[in-house]
Amino acid sequence: DDLPLGIDASPMYPARTTPAAVGDLFVLLTDGLMEVADAQGKQLGLAGLRELIARHAHEADEVVFDRIMNAVRAHGIQQDDQTLLL
């Protein structure tokens, strides 16, 4: 709901806490991963990424990263920055 980071130097962002347990996976990503479109123009979308993450979350971080990035690349051509942090 807030402005993207770096757009305006003055916005205040609320602090929030999230419970976490051993084995939880935190995923930070840029919209360039969600917005990659296939030949028909259909974007991978947040739902597609969530499904990929859920399917592979039990694997090592390096494997999860590779599987997500490979699926994004297979879905379509990169049009925007793509960042993924696990």
JSON list of C-alpha atoms in Angstrom, two decimals:
[
{"chain": "A", "resi": 1, "resn": "ASP", "atom": "CA", "xyz": [0.00, 0.00, 0.00]},
{"chain": "A", "resi": 2, "resn": "ASP", "atom": "CA", "xyz": [3.02, 2.29, 0.33]},
{"chain": "A", "resi": 3, "resn": "LEU", "atom": "CA", "xyz": [5.20, 3.97, -2.27]},
{"chain": "A", "resi": 4, "resn": "PRO", "atom": "CA", "xyz": [8.04, 1.85, -3.63]},
{"chain": "A", "resi": 5, "resn": "LEU", "atom": "CA", "xyz": [11.36, 2.36, -1.84]},
{"chain": "A", "resi": 6, "resn": "GLY", "atom": "CA", "xyz": [13.46, 5.15, -3.33]},
{"chain": "A", "resi": 7, "resn": "ILE", "atom": "CA", "xyz": [10.59, 7.01, -5.05]},
{"chain": "A", "resi": 8, "resn": "ASP", "atom": "CA", "xyz": [10.32, 9.68, -2.36]},
{"chain": "A", "resi": 9, "resn": "ALA", "atom": "CA", "xyz": [12.83, 10.43, 0.38]},
{"chain": "A", "resi": 10, "resn": "SER", "atom": "CA", "xyz": [10.22, 11.50, 2.93]},
{"chain": "A", "resi": 11, "resn": "PRO", "atom": "CA", "xyz": [7.67, 8.68, 3.36]},
{"chain": "A", "resi": 12, "resn": "MET", "atom": "CA", "xyz": [7.40, 6.91, 6.68]},
{"chain": "A", "resi": 13, "resn": "TYR", "atom": "CA", "xyz": [6.98, 3.16, 6.60]},
{"chain": "A", "resi": 14, "resn": "PRO", "atom": "CA", "xyz": [5.29, 1.42, 9.51]},
{"chain": "A", "resi": 15, "resn": "ALA", "atom": "CA", "xyz": [7.24, -1.18, 11.46]},
{"chain": "A", "resi": 16, "resn": "ARG", "atom": "CA", "xyz": [5.60, -4.57, 11.69]},
{"chain": "A", "resi": 17, "resn": "THR", "atom": "CA", "xyz": [6.52, -7.86, 13.28]},
{"chain": "A", "resi": 18, "resn": "THR", "atom": "CA", "xyz": [6.00, -11.31, 11.84]},
{"chain": "A", "resi": 19, "resn": "PRO", "atom": "CA", "xyz": [6.25, -14.48, 13.87]},
{"chain": "A", "resi": 20, "resn": "ALA", "atom": "CA", "xyz": [8.85, -16.90, 12.56]},
{"chain": "A", "resi": 21, "resn": "ALA", "atom": "CA", "xyz": [9.97, -20.38, 13.40]},
{"chain": "A", "resi": 22, "resn": "VAL", "atom": "CA", "xyz": [12.97, -22.50, 12.52]},
{"chain": "A", "resi": 23, "resn": "GLY", "atom": "CA", "xyz": [12.59, -23.65, 8.93]},
{"chain": "A", "resi": 24, "resn": "ASP", "atom": "CA", "xyz": [10.39, -20.74, 7.79]},
{"chain": "A", "resi": 25, "resn": "LEU", "atom": "CA", "xyz": [11.29, -19.25, 4.42]},
{"chain": "A", "resi": 26, "resn": "PHE", "atom": "CA", "xyz": [11.19, -15.49, 3.87]},
{"chain": "A", "resi": 27, "resn": "VAL", "atom": "CA", "xyz": [11.03, -14.36, 0.25]},
{"chain": "A", "resi": 28, "resn": "LEU", "atom": "CA", "xyz": [11.69, -10.82, -0.98]},
{"chain": "A", "resi": 29, "resn": "LEU", "atom": "CA", "xyz": [11.26, -10.12, -4.67]},
{"chain": "A", "resi": 30, "resn": "THR", "atom": "CA", "xyz": [10.75, -7.36, -7.19]},
{"chain": "A", "resi": 31, "resn": "ASP", "atom": "CA", "xyz": [7.74, -7.08, -9.46]},
{"chain": "A", "resi": 32, "resn": "GLY", "atom": "CA", "xyz": [9.84, -7.99, -12.50]},
{"chain": "A", "resi": 33, "resn": "LEU", "atom": "CA", "xyz": [9.47, -11.64, -11.47]},
{"chain": "A", "resi": 34, "resn": "MET", "atom": "CA", "xyz": [5.67, -11.45, -11.27]},
{"chain": "A", "resi": 35, "resn": "GLU", "atom": "CA", "xyz": [5.21, -9.38, -14.41]},
{"chain": "A", "resi": 36, "resn": "VAL", "atom": "CA", "xyz": [7.12, -11.61, -16.85]},
{"chain": "A", "resi": 37, "resn": "ALA", "atom": "CA", "xyz": [4.60, -12.56, -19.55]},
{"chain": "A", "resi": 38, "resn": "ASP", "atom": "CA", "xyz": [4.32, -15.59, -21.79]},
{"chain": "A", "resi": 39, "resn": "ALA", "atom": "CA", "xyz": [3.79, -15.48, -25.59]},
{"chain": "A", "resi": 40, "resn": "GLN", "atom": "CA", "xyz": [0.06, -14.85, -25.08]},
{"chain": "A", "resi": 41, "resn": "GLY", "atom": "CA", "xyz": [0.75, -11.94, -22.70]},
{"chain": "A", "resi": 42, "resn": "LYS", "atom": "CA", "xyz": [-0.26, -13.78, -19.52]},
{"chain": "A", "resi": 43, "resn": "GLN", "atom": "CA", "xyz": [1.88, -12.73, -16.56]},
{"chain": "A", "resi": 44, "resn": "LEU", "atom": "CA", "xyz": [3.29, -15.29, -14.15]},
{"chain": "A", "resi": 45, "resn": "GLY", "atom": "CA", "xyz": [1.70, -13.27, -11.35]},
{"chain": "A", "resi": 46, "resn": "LEU", "atom": "CA", "xyz": [1.98, -13.43, -7.59]},
{"chain": "A", "resi": 47, "resn": "ALA", "atom": "CA", "xyz": [-0.19, -16.56, -7.49]},
{"chain": "A", "resi": 48, "resn": "GLY", "atom": "CA", "xyz": [2.21, -18.35, -9.84]},
{"chain": "A", "resi": 49, "resn": "LEU", "atom": "CA", "xyz": [5.19, -17.38, -7.71]},
{"chain": "A", "resi": 50, "resn": "ARG", "atom": "CA", "xyz": [3.43, -18.40, -4.50]},
{"chain": "A", "resi": 51, "resn": "GLU", "atom": "CA", "xyz": [2.71, -21.82, -6.01]},
{"chain": "A", "resi": 52, "resn": "LEU", "atom": "CA", "xyz": [6.36, -22.25, -7.02]},
{"chain": "A", "resi": 53, "resn": "ILE", "atom": "CA", "xyz": [7.58, -21.20, -3.58]},
{"chain": "A", "resi": 54, "resn": "ALA", "atom": "CA", "xyz": [5.15, -23.50, -1.79]},
{"chain": "A", "resi": 55, "resn": "ARG", "atom": "CA", "xyz": [6.08, -26.43, -4.03]},
{"chain": "A", "resi": 56, "resn": "HIS", "atom": "CA", "xyz": [9.81, -26.06, -3.36]},
{"chain": "A", "resi": 57, "resn": "ALA", "atom": "CA", "xyz": [9.96, -24.45, 0.12]},
{"chain": "A", "resi": 58, "resn": "HIS", "atom": "CA", "xyz": [11.20, -27.68, 1.72]},
{"chain": "A", "resi": 59, "resn": "GLU", "atom": "CA", "xyz": [14.33, -27.67, -0.47]},
{"chain": "A", "resi": 60, "resn": "ALA", "atom": "CA", "xyz": [17.63, -25.88, 0.17]},
{"chain": "A", "resi": 61, "resn": "ASP", "atom": "CA", "xyz": [17.55, -22.13, -0.49]},
{"chain": "A", "resi": 62, "resn": "GLU", "atom": "CA", "xyz": [19.89, -22.48, -3.46]},
{"chain": "A", "resi": 63, "resn": "VAL", "atom": "CA", "xyz": [17.56, -25.03, -5.05]},
{"chain": "A", "resi": 64, "resn": "VAL", "atom": "CA", "xyz": [14.47, -22.90, -4.38]},
{"chain": "A", "resi": 65, "resn": "PHE", "atom": "CA", "xyz": [16.22, -19.91, -5.96]},
{"chain": "A", "resi": 66, "resn": "ASP", "atom": "CA", "xyz": [17.21, -21.87, -9.06]},
{"chain": "A", "resi": 67, "resn": "ARG", "atom": "CA", "xyz": [13.76, -23.43, -9.49]},
{"chain": "A", "resi": 68, "resn": "ILE", "atom": "CA", "xyz": [12.00, -20.06, -9.22]},
{"chain": "A", "resi": 69, "resn": "MET", "atom": "CA", "xyz": [14.40, -18.26, -11.57]},
{"chain": "A", "resi": 70, "resn": "ASN", "atom": "CA", "xyz": [14.29, -21.12, -14.09]},
{"chain": "A", "resi": 71, "resn": "ALA", "atom": "CA", "xyz": [10.47, -21.09, -14.05]},
{"chain": "A", "resi": 72, "resn": "VAL", "atom": "CA", "xyz": [10.41, -17.31, -14.52]},
{"chain": "A", "resi": 73, "resn": "ARG", "atom": "CA", "xyz": [12.83, -17.53, -17.45]},
{"chain": "A", "resi": 74, "resn": "ALA", "atom": "CA", "xyz": [10.81, -20.37, -19.00]},
{"chain": "A", "resi": 75, "resn": "HIS", "atom": "CA", "xyz": [7.60, -18.36, -18.63]},
{"chain": "A", "resi": 76, "resn": "GLY", "atom": "CA", "xyz": [8.79, -15.38, -20.67]},
{"chain": "A", "resi": 77, "resn": "ILE", "atom": "CA", "xyz": [11.34, -12.72, -21.52]},
{"chain": "A", "resi": 78, "resn": "GLN", "atom": "CA", "xyz": [12.66, -10.41, -18.82]},
{"chain": "A", "resi": 79, "resn": "GLN", "atom": "CA", "xyz": [11.26, -6.88, -19.26]},
{"chain": "A", "resi": 80, "resn": "ASP", "atom": "CA", "xyz": [12.09, -5.39, -15.83]},
{"chain": "A", "resi": 81, "resn": "ASP", "atom": "CA", "xyz": [14.60, -5.82, -13.04]},
{"chain": "A", "resi": 82, "resn": "GLN", "atom": "CA", "xyz": [14.35, -9.19, -11.33]},
{"chain": "A", "resi": 83, "resn": "THR", "atom": "CA", "xyz": [15.54, -9.58, -7.76]},
{"chain": "A", "resi": 84, "resn": "LEU", "atom": "CA", "xyz": [14.96, -12.58, -5.52]},
{"chain": "A", "resi": 85, "resn": "LEU", "atom": "CA", "xyz": [16.21, -12.83, -1.94]},
{"chain": "A", "resi": 86, "resn": "LEU", "atom": "CA", "xyz": [15.57, -15.92, 0.20]}
]
